[in-house]
Amino acid sequence: MKIILIELIYYCLRRKHQHTKWFLSGDLKLRQRDFGDGRVGSWISIQEFNICFTMVMYDFIEWCRELDINLEVDMSWNNHRGFVIESKDQVLVRSEIKRFIDINNLKLSDDDEKFSEDEWYS
């Protein structure tokens, strides 16, 4: 039997427009879009840079699988790397994103793309 301890990480809901929500926790920003089919797309930004590539390199997908979260890489929004999850997992994944970044002490890399403010909120 696997016991999972979940640390609740609080995000401030910064904006909401139609099927998209933007969350903020310090320098960490999340953009979540409900696809309307039981899945949610998530894009992650630290200091305006997309950190999803770095998270993949540090095995975030495997991290989620160990928690029984089905997570896949997605590039449907402006060809930016993000993740697709089941809608039921979105609160847990928001918490795990922050925890994963903190535990692995992730920093920006040269491969991380920069988001413009206008694009992020489009």
PDB file of N, CA and C in Angstrom, residues 33-109:
ATOM      1  N   ARG A  33      -5.701  25.475 -19.129  1.00  0.00           N
ATOM      2  CA  ARG A  33      -6.819  25.562 -20.066  1.00  0.00           C
ATOM      3  C   ARG A  33      -7.604  24.262 -20.030  1.00  0.00           C
ATOM      4  N   ASP A  34      -8.910  24.381 -19.778  1.00  0.00           N
ATOM      5  CA  ASP A  34      -9.802  23.226 -19.791  1.00  0.00           C
ATOM      6  C   ASP A  34     -10.177  22.950 -21.242  1.00  0.00           C
ATOM      7  N   PHE A  35      -9.820  21.771 -21.740  1.00  0.00           N
ATOM      8  CA  PHE A  35     -10.091  21.413 -23.128  1.00  0.00           C
ATOM      9  C   PHE A  35     -11.541  20.979 -23.338  1.00  0.00           C
ATOM     10  N   GLY A  36     -12.298  20.787 -22.259  1.00  0.00           N
ATOM     11  CA  GLY A  36     -13.696  20.429 -22.377  1.00  0.00           C
ATOM     12  C   GLY A  36     -13.953  18.950 -22.635  1.00  0.00           C
ATOM     13  N   ASP A  37     -12.892  18.140 -22.594  1.00  0.00           N
ATOM     14  CA  ASP A  37     -13.035  16.703 -22.853  1.00  0.00           C
ATOM     15  C   ASP A  37     -12.520  15.871 -21.674  1.00  0.00           C
ATOM     16  N   GLY A  38     -12.475  16.493 -20.496  1.00  0.00           N
ATOM     17  CA  GLY A  38     -11.967  15.790 -19.320  1.00  0.00           C
ATOM     18  C   GLY A  38     -10.475  15.972 -19.115  1.00  0.00           C
ATOM     19  N   ARG A  39      -9.850  16.787 -19.960  1.00  0.00           N
ATOM     20  CA  ARG A  39      -8.415  17.038 -19.845  1.00  0.00           C
ATOM     21  C   ARG A  39      -8.152  18.531 -19.671  1.00  0.00           C
ATOM     22  N   VAL A  40      -7.018  18.826 -19.043  1.00  0.00           N
ATOM     23  CA  VAL A  40      -6.587  20.205 -18.811  1.00  0.00           C
ATOM     24  C   VAL A  40      -5.152  20.338 -19.288  1.00  0.00           C
ATOM     25  N   GLY A  41      -4.856  21.420 -20.000  1.00  0.00           N
ATOM     26  CA  GLY A  41      -3.483  21.729 -20.400  1.00  0.00           C
ATOM     27  C   GLY A  41      -2.875  22.686 -19.389  1.00  0.00           C
ATOM     28  N   SER A  42      -1.619  22.453 -19.025  1.00  0.00           N
ATOM     29  CA  SER A  42      -0.926  23.306 -18.063  1.00  0.00           C
ATOM     30  C   SER A  42       0.408  23.756 -18.636  1.00  0.00           C
ATOM     31  N   TRP A  43       0.667  25.053 -18.568  1.00  0.00           N
ATOM     32  CA  TRP A  43       1.953  25.615 -18.965  1.00  0.00           C
ATOM     33  C   TRP A  43       2.518  26.333 -17.745  1.00  0.00           C
ATOM     34  N   ILE A  44       3.819  26.207 -17.542  1.00  0.00           N
ATOM     35  CA  ILE A  44       4.449  26.669 -16.303  1.00  0.00           C
ATOM     36  C   ILE A  44       5.537  27.685 -16.626  1.00  0.00           C
ATOM     37  N   SER A  45       5.536  28.780 -15.900  1.00  0.00           N
ATOM     38  CA  SER A  45       6.484  29.852 -16.127  1.00  0.00           C
ATOM     39  C   SER A  45       7.153  30.255 -14.813  1.00  0.00           C
ATOM     40  N   ILE A  46       8.461  30.441 -14.877  1.00  0.00           N
ATOM     41  CA  ILE A  46       9.212  31.035 -13.780  1.00  0.00           C
ATOM     42  C   ILE A  46       9.945  32.240 -14.371  1.00  0.00           C
ATOM     43  N   GLN A  47       9.723  33.389 -13.779  1.00  0.00           N
ATOM     44  CA  GLN A  47      10.337  34.643 -14.248  1.00  0.00           C
ATOM     45  C   GLN A  47      10.148  34.802 -15.752  1.00  0.00           C
ATOM     46  N   GLU A  48       8.934  34.541 -16.221  1.00  0.00           N
ATOM     47  CA  GLU A  48       8.513  34.697 -17.621  1.00  0.00           C
ATOM     48  C   GLU A  48       9.065  33.629 -18.567  1.00  0.00           C
ATOM     49  N   PHE A  49       9.762  32.603 -18.055  1.00  0.00           N
ATOM     50  CA  PHE A  49      10.315  31.544 -18.905  1.00  0.00           C
ATOM     51  C   PHE A  49       9.546  30.239 -18.705  1.00  0.00           C
ATOM     52  N   ASN A  50       9.300  29.538 -19.802  1.00  0.00           N
ATOM     53  CA  ASN A  50       8.633  28.238 -19.780  1.00  0.00           C
ATOM     54  C   ASN A  50       9.619  27.203 -19.250  1.00  0.00           C
ATOM     55  N   ILE A  51       9.316  26.642 -18.092  1.00  0.00           N
ATOM     56  CA  ILE A  51      10.236  25.705 -17.450  1.00  0.00           C
ATOM     57  C   ILE A  51       9.856  24.240 -17.707  1.00  0.00           C
ATOM     58  N   CYS A  52       8.871  24.000 -18.561  1.00  0.00           N
ATOM     59  CA  CYS A  52       8.400  22.626 -18.806  1.00  0.00           C
ATOM     60  C   CYS A  52       9.498  21.727 -19.371  1.00  0.00           C
ATOM     61  N   PHE A  53      10.331  22.234 -20.281  1.00  0.00           N
ATOM     62  CA  PHE A  53      11.410  21.415 -20.840  1.00  0.00           C
ATOM     63  C   PHE A  53      12.360  20.957 -19.734  1.00  0.00           C
ATOM     64  N   THR A  54      12.733  21.863 -18.863  1.00  0.00           N
ATOM     65  CA  THR A  54      13.626  21.525 -17.753  1.00  0.00           C
ATOM     66  C   THR A  54      12.965  20.504 -16.829  1.00  0.00           C
ATOM     67  N   MET A  55      11.672  20.654 -16.592  1.00  0.00           N
ATOM     68  CA  MET A  55      10.958  19.695 -15.744  1.00  0.00           C
ATOM     69  C   MET A  55      10.960  18.299 -16.374  1.00  0.00           C
ATOM     70  N   VAL A  56      10.792  18.228 -17.685  1.00  0.00           N
ATOM     71  CA  VAL A  56      10.846  16.933 -18.378  1.00  0.00           C
ATOM     72  C   VAL A  56      12.234  16.318 -18.220  1.00  0.00           C
ATOM     73  N   MET A  57      13.271  17.124 -18.354  1.00  0.00           N
ATOM     74  CA  MET A  57      14.643  16.626 -18.232  1.00  0.00           C
ATOM     75  C   MET A  57      14.929  16.084 -16.823  1.00  0.00           C
ATOM     76  N   TYR A  58      14.245  16.629 -15.833  1.00  0.00           N
ATOM     77  CA  TYR A  58      14.409  16.169 -14.447  1.00  0.00           C
ATOM     78  C   TYR A  58      13.382  15.095 -14.063  1.00  0.00           C
ATOM     79  N   ASP A  59      12.695  14.526 -15.049  1.00  0.00           N
ATOM     80  CA  ASP A  59      11.775  13.386 -14.873  1.00  0.00           C
ATOM     81  C   ASP A  59      10.462  13.717 -14.164  1.00  0.00           C
ATOM     82  N   PHE A  60       9.894  14.882 -14.472  1.00  0.00           N
ATOM     83  CA  PHE A  60       8.601  15.222 -13.886  1.00  0.00           C
ATOM     84  C   PHE A  60       7.506  14.252 -14.327  1.00  0.00           C
ATOM     85  N   ILE A  61       7.581  13.744 -15.550  1.00  0.00           N
ATOM     86  CA  ILE A  61       6.570  12.795 -16.029  1.00  0.00           C
ATOM     87  C   ILE A  61       6.588  11.537 -15.167  1.00  0.00           C
ATOM     88  N   GLU A  62       7.765  11.010 -14.903  1.00  0.00           N
ATOM     89  CA  GLU A  62       7.888   9.817 -14.056  1.00  0.00           C
ATOM     90  C   GLU A  62       7.425  10.126 -12.628  1.00  0.00           C
ATOM     91  N   TRP A  63       7.763  11.294 -12.111  1.00  0.00           N
ATOM     92  CA  TRP A  63       7.327  11.737 -10.788  1.00  0.00           C
ATOM     93  C   TRP A  63       5.802  11.628 -10.686  1.00  0.00           C
ATOM     94  N   CYS A  64       5.110  12.121 -11.715  1.00  0.00           N
ATOM     95  CA  CYS A  64       3.646  12.089 -11.716  1.00  0.00           C
ATOM     96  C   CYS A  64       3.115  10.666 -11.846  1.00  0.00           C
ATOM     97  N   ARG A  65       3.751   9.860 -12.671  1.00  0.00           N
ATOM     98  CA  ARG A  65       3.306   8.468 -12.824  1.00  0.00           C
ATOM     99  C   ARG A  65       3.377   7.715 -11.500  1.00  0.00           C
ATOM    100  N   GLU A  66       4.387   7.999 -10.689  1.00  0.00           N
ATOM    101  CA  GLU A  66       4.499   7.359  -9.379  1.00  0.00           C
ATOM    102  C   GLU A  66       3.346   7.755  -8.462  1.00  0.00           C
ATOM    103  N   LEU A  67       2.705   8.874  -8.761  1.00  0.00           N
ATOM    104  CA  LEU A  67       1.538   9.326  -7.996  1.00  0.00           C
ATOM    105  C   LEU A  67       0.227   8.945  -8.693  1.00  0.00           C
ATOM    106  N   ASP A  68       0.322   8.077  -9.693  1.00  0.00           N
ATOM    107  CA  ASP A  68      -0.839   7.648 -10.496  1.00  0.00           C
ATOM    108  C   ASP A  68      -1.510   8.805 -11.216  1.00  0.00           C
ATOM    109  N   ILE A  69      -0.706   9.748 -11.672  1.00  0.00           N
ATOM    110  CA  ILE A  69      -1.196  10.864 -12.473  1.00  0.00           C
ATOM    111  C   ILE A  69      -0.736  10.628 -13.906  1.00  0.00           C
ATOM    112  N   ASN A  70      -1.700  10.592 -14.818  1.00  0.00           N
ATOM    113  CA  ASN A  70      -1.383  10.438 -16.236  1.00  0.00           C
ATOM    114  C   ASN A  70      -1.069  11.828 -16.795  1.00  0.00           C
ATOM    115  N   LEU A  71       0.168  12.062 -17.140  1.00  0.00           N
ATOM    116  CA  LEU A  71       0.621  13.360 -17.621  1.00  0.00           C
ATOM    117  C   LEU A  71       1.376  13.168 -18.924  1.00  0.00           C
ATOM    118  N   GLU A  72       1.056  13.983 -19.911  1.00  0.00           N
ATOM    119  CA  GLU A  72       1.721  13.917 -21.214  1.00  0.00           C
ATOM    120  C   GLU A  72       2.186  15.307 -21.622  1.00  0.00           C
ATOM    121  N   VAL A  73       3.228  15.362 -22.431  1.00  0.00           N
ATOM    122  CA  VAL A  73       3.706  16.626 -22.973  1.00  0.00           C
ATOM    123  C   VAL A  73       2.732  17.085 -24.054  1.00  0.00           C
ATOM    124  N   ASP A  74       2.464  18.376 -24.095  1.00  0.00           N
ATOM    125  CA  ASP A  74       1.522  18.952 -25.049  1.00  0.00           C
ATOM    126  C   ASP A  74       2.102  20.247 -25.607  1.00  0.00           C
ATOM    127  N   MET A  75       1.895  20.485 -26.895  1.00  0.00           N
ATOM    128  CA  MET A  75       2.380  21.728 -27.512  1.00  0.00           C
ATOM    129  C   MET A  75       1.260  22.411 -28.292  1.00  0.00           C
ATOM    130  N   SER A  76       0.021  22.259 -27.825  1.00  0.00           N
ATOM    131  CA  SER A  76      -1.129  22.783 -28.565  1.00  0.00           C
ATOM    132  C   SER A  76      -1.316  24.294 -28.426  1.00  0.00           C
ATOM    133  N   TRP A  77      -0.712  24.909 -27.418  1.00  0.00           N
ATOM    134  CA  TRP A  77      -0.851  26.356 -27.257  1.00  0.00           C
ATOM    135  C   TRP A  77       0.402  27.044 -27.799  1.00  0.00           C
ATOM    136  N   ASN A  78       0.267  27.692 -28.945  1.00  0.00           N
ATOM    137  CA  ASN A  78       1.346  28.474 -29.581  1.00  0.00           C
ATOM    138  C   ASN A  78       2.655  27.703 -29.698  1.00  0.00           C
ATOM    139  N   ASN A  79       2.549  26.380 -29.813  1.00  0.00           N
ATOM    140  CA  ASN A  79       3.728  25.514 -29.960  1.00  0.00           C
ATOM    141  C   ASN A  79       4.664  25.571 -28.745  1.00  0.00           C
ATOM    142  N   HIS A  80       4.124  25.935 -27.592  1.00  0.00           N
ATOM    143  CA  HIS A  80       4.888  25.943 -26.348  1.00  0.00           C
ATOM    144  C   HIS A  80       4.712  24.607 -25.631  1.00  0.00           C
ATOM    145  N   ARG A  81       5.783  24.110 -25.076  1.00  0.00           N
ATOM    146  CA  ARG A  81       5.734  22.856 -24.333  1.00  0.00           C
ATOM    147  C   ARG A  81       4.961  23.055 -23.035  1.00  0.00           C
ATOM    148  N   GLY A  82       4.036  22.144 -22.772  1.00  0.00           N
ATOM    149  CA  GLY A  82       3.251  22.141 -21.552  1.00  0.00           C
ATOM    150  C   GLY A  82       2.873  20.707 -21.239  1.00  0.00           C
ATOM    151  N   PHE A  83       1.917  20.536 -20.361  1.00  0.00           N
ATOM    152  CA  PHE A  83       1.493  19.203 -19.959  1.00  0.00           C
ATOM    153  C   PHE A  83      -0.021  19.079 -20.054  1.00  0.00           C
ATOM    154  N   VAL A  84      -0.494  17.883 -20.382  1.00  0.00           N
ATOM    155  CA  VAL A  84      -1.925  17.581 -20.370  1.00  0.00           C
ATOM    156  C   VAL A  84      -2.165  16.548 -19.281  1.00  0.00           C
ATOM    157  N   ILE A  85      -3.192  16.816 -18.485  1.00  0.00           N
ATOM    158  CA  ILE A  85      -3.571  15.914 -17.390  1.00  0.00           C
ATOM    159  C   ILE A  85      -5.084  15.741 -17.421  1.00  0.00           C
ATOM    160  N   GLU A  86      -5.565  14.785 -16.648  1.00  0.00           N
ATOM    161  CA  GLU A  86      -7.001  14.634 -16.477  1.00  0.00           C
ATOM    162  C   GLU A  86      -7.489  15.747 -15.546  1.00  0.00           C
ATOM    163  N   SER A  87      -8.671  16.262 -15.835  1.00  0.00           N
ATOM    164  CA  SER A  87      -9.226  17.374 -15.045  1.00  0.00           C
ATOM    165  C   SER A  87      -9.253  17.073 -13.554  1.00  0.00           C
ATOM    166  N   LYS A  88      -9.530  15.829 -13.189  1.00  0.00           N
ATOM    167  CA  LYS A  88      -9.641  15.465 -11.765  1.00  0.00           C
ATOM    168  C   LYS A  88      -8.323  15.633 -11.016  1.00  0.00           C
ATOM    169  N   ASP A  89      -7.193  15.679 -11.742  1.00  0.00           N
ATOM    170  CA  ASP A  89      -5.870  15.768 -11.113  1.00  0.00           C
ATOM    171  C   ASP A  89      -5.314  17.185 -11.042  1.00  0.00           C
ATOM    172  N   GLN A  90      -6.050  18.192 -11.511  1.00  0.00           N
ATOM    173  CA  GLN A  90      -5.454  19.519 -11.653  1.00  0.00           C
ATOM    174  C   GLN A  90      -5.015  20.158 -10.339  1.00  0.00           C
ATOM    175  N   VAL A  91      -5.751  19.981  -9.260  1.00  0.00           N
ATOM    176  CA  VAL A  91      -5.347  20.570  -7.982  1.00  0.00           C
ATOM    177  C   VAL A  91      -4.084  19.884  -7.459  1.00  0.00           C
ATOM    178  N   LEU A  92      -4.056  18.551  -7.536  1.00  0.00           N
ATOM    179  CA  LEU A  92      -2.879  17.798  -7.102  1.00  0.00           C
ATOM    180  C   LEU A  92      -1.660  18.163  -7.948  1.00  0.00           C
ATOM    181  N   VAL A  93      -1.830  18.284  -9.244  1.00  0.00           N
ATOM    182  CA  VAL A  93      -0.694  18.601 -10.122  1.00  0.00           C
ATOM    183  C   VAL A  93      -0.161  20.000  -9.840  1.00  0.00           C
ATOM    184  N   ARG A  94      -1.042  20.952  -9.570  1.00  0.00           N
ATOM    185  CA  ARG A  94      -0.553  22.298  -9.214  1.00  0.00           C
ATOM    186  C   ARG A  94       0.349  22.221  -7.995  1.00  0.00           C
ATOM    187  N   SER A  95      -0.030  21.452  -7.007  1.00  0.00           N
ATOM    188  CA  SER A  95       0.783  21.293  -5.805  1.00  0.00           C
ATOM    189  C   SER A  95       2.095  20.577  -6.121  1.00  0.00           C
ATOM    190  N   GLU A  96       2.027  19.534  -6.923  1.00  0.00           N
ATOM    191  CA  GLU A  96       3.221  18.751  -7.252  1.00  0.00           C
ATOM    192  C   GLU A  96       4.209  19.535  -8.112  1.00  0.00           C
ATOM    193  N   ILE A  97       3.726  20.422  -8.945  1.00  0.00           N
ATOM    194  CA  ILE A  97       4.620  21.263  -9.750  1.00  0.00           C
ATOM    195  C   ILE A  97       5.521  22.077  -8.830  1.00  0.00           C
ATOM    196  N   LYS A  98       4.922  22.754  -7.891  1.00  0.00           N
ATOM    197  CA  LYS A  98       5.687  23.594  -6.947  1.00  0.00           C
ATOM    198  C   LYS A  98       6.647  22.738  -6.121  1.00  0.00           C
ATOM    199  N   ARG A  99       6.144  21.612  -5.621  1.00  0.00           N
ATOM    200  CA  ARG A  99       6.979  20.730  -4.800  1.00  0.00           C
ATOM    201  C   ARG A  99       8.156  20.174  -5.605  1.00  0.00           C
ATOM    202  N   PHE A 100       7.906  19.762  -6.838  1.00  0.00           N
ATOM    203  CA  PHE A 100       8.951  19.215  -7.707  1.00  0.00           C
ATOM    204  C   PHE A 100      10.033  20.256  -7.989  1.00  0.00           C
ATOM    205  N   ILE A 101       9.615  21.463  -8.308  1.00  0.00           N
ATOM    206  CA  ILE A 101      10.566  22.545  -8.590  1.00  0.00           C
ATOM    207  C   ILE A 101      11.411  22.843  -7.353  1.00  0.00           C
ATOM    208  N   ASP A 102      10.779  22.897  -6.187  1.00  0.00           N
ATOM    209  CA  ASP A 102      11.506  23.190  -4.944  1.00  0.00           C
ATOM    210  C   ASP A 102      12.462  22.065  -4.552  1.00  0.00           C
ATOM    211  N   ILE A 103      12.000  20.827  -4.586  1.00  0.00           N
ATOM    212  CA  ILE A 103      12.843  19.689  -4.187  1.00  0.00           C
ATOM    213  C   ILE A 103      14.058  19.553  -5.099  1.00  0.00           C
ATOM    214  N   ASN A 104      13.849  19.749  -6.410  1.00  0.00           N
ATOM    215  CA  ASN A 104      14.945  19.610  -7.368  1.00  0.00           C
ATOM    216  C   ASN A 104      15.735  20.902  -7.567  1.00  0.00           C
ATOM    217  N   ASN A 105      15.316  21.968  -6.850  1.00  0.00           N
ATOM    218  CA  ASN A 105      15.990  23.257  -6.950  1.00  0.00           C
ATOM    219  C   ASN A 105      16.186  23.663  -8.411  1.00  0.00           C
ATOM    220  N   LEU A 106      15.091  23.539  -9.192  1.00  0.00           N
ATOM    221  CA  LEU A 106      15.182  23.811 -10.627  1.00  0.00           C
ATOM    222  C   LEU A 106      15.475  25.278 -10.892  1.00  0.00           C
ATOM    223  N   LYS A 107      16.343  25.482 -11.825  1.00  0.00           N
ATOM    224  CA  LYS A 107      16.710  26.820 -12.293  1.00  0.00           C
ATOM    225  C   LYS A 107      16.434  26.895 -13.782  1.00  0.00           C
ATOM    226  N   LEU A 108      16.349  28.077 -14.291  1.00  0.00           N
ATOM    227  CA  LEU A 108      16.128  28.260 -15.719  1.00  0.00           C
ATOM    228  C   LEU A 108      17.324  27.739 -16.497  1.00  0.00           C
ATOM    229  N   SER A 109      17.063  27.218 -17.703  1.00  0.00           N
ATOM    230  CA  SER A 109      18.150  26.752 -18.565  1.00  0.00           C
ATOM    231  C   SER A 109      18.119  27.521 -19.871  1.00  0.00           C
TER     232      SER A 109
END
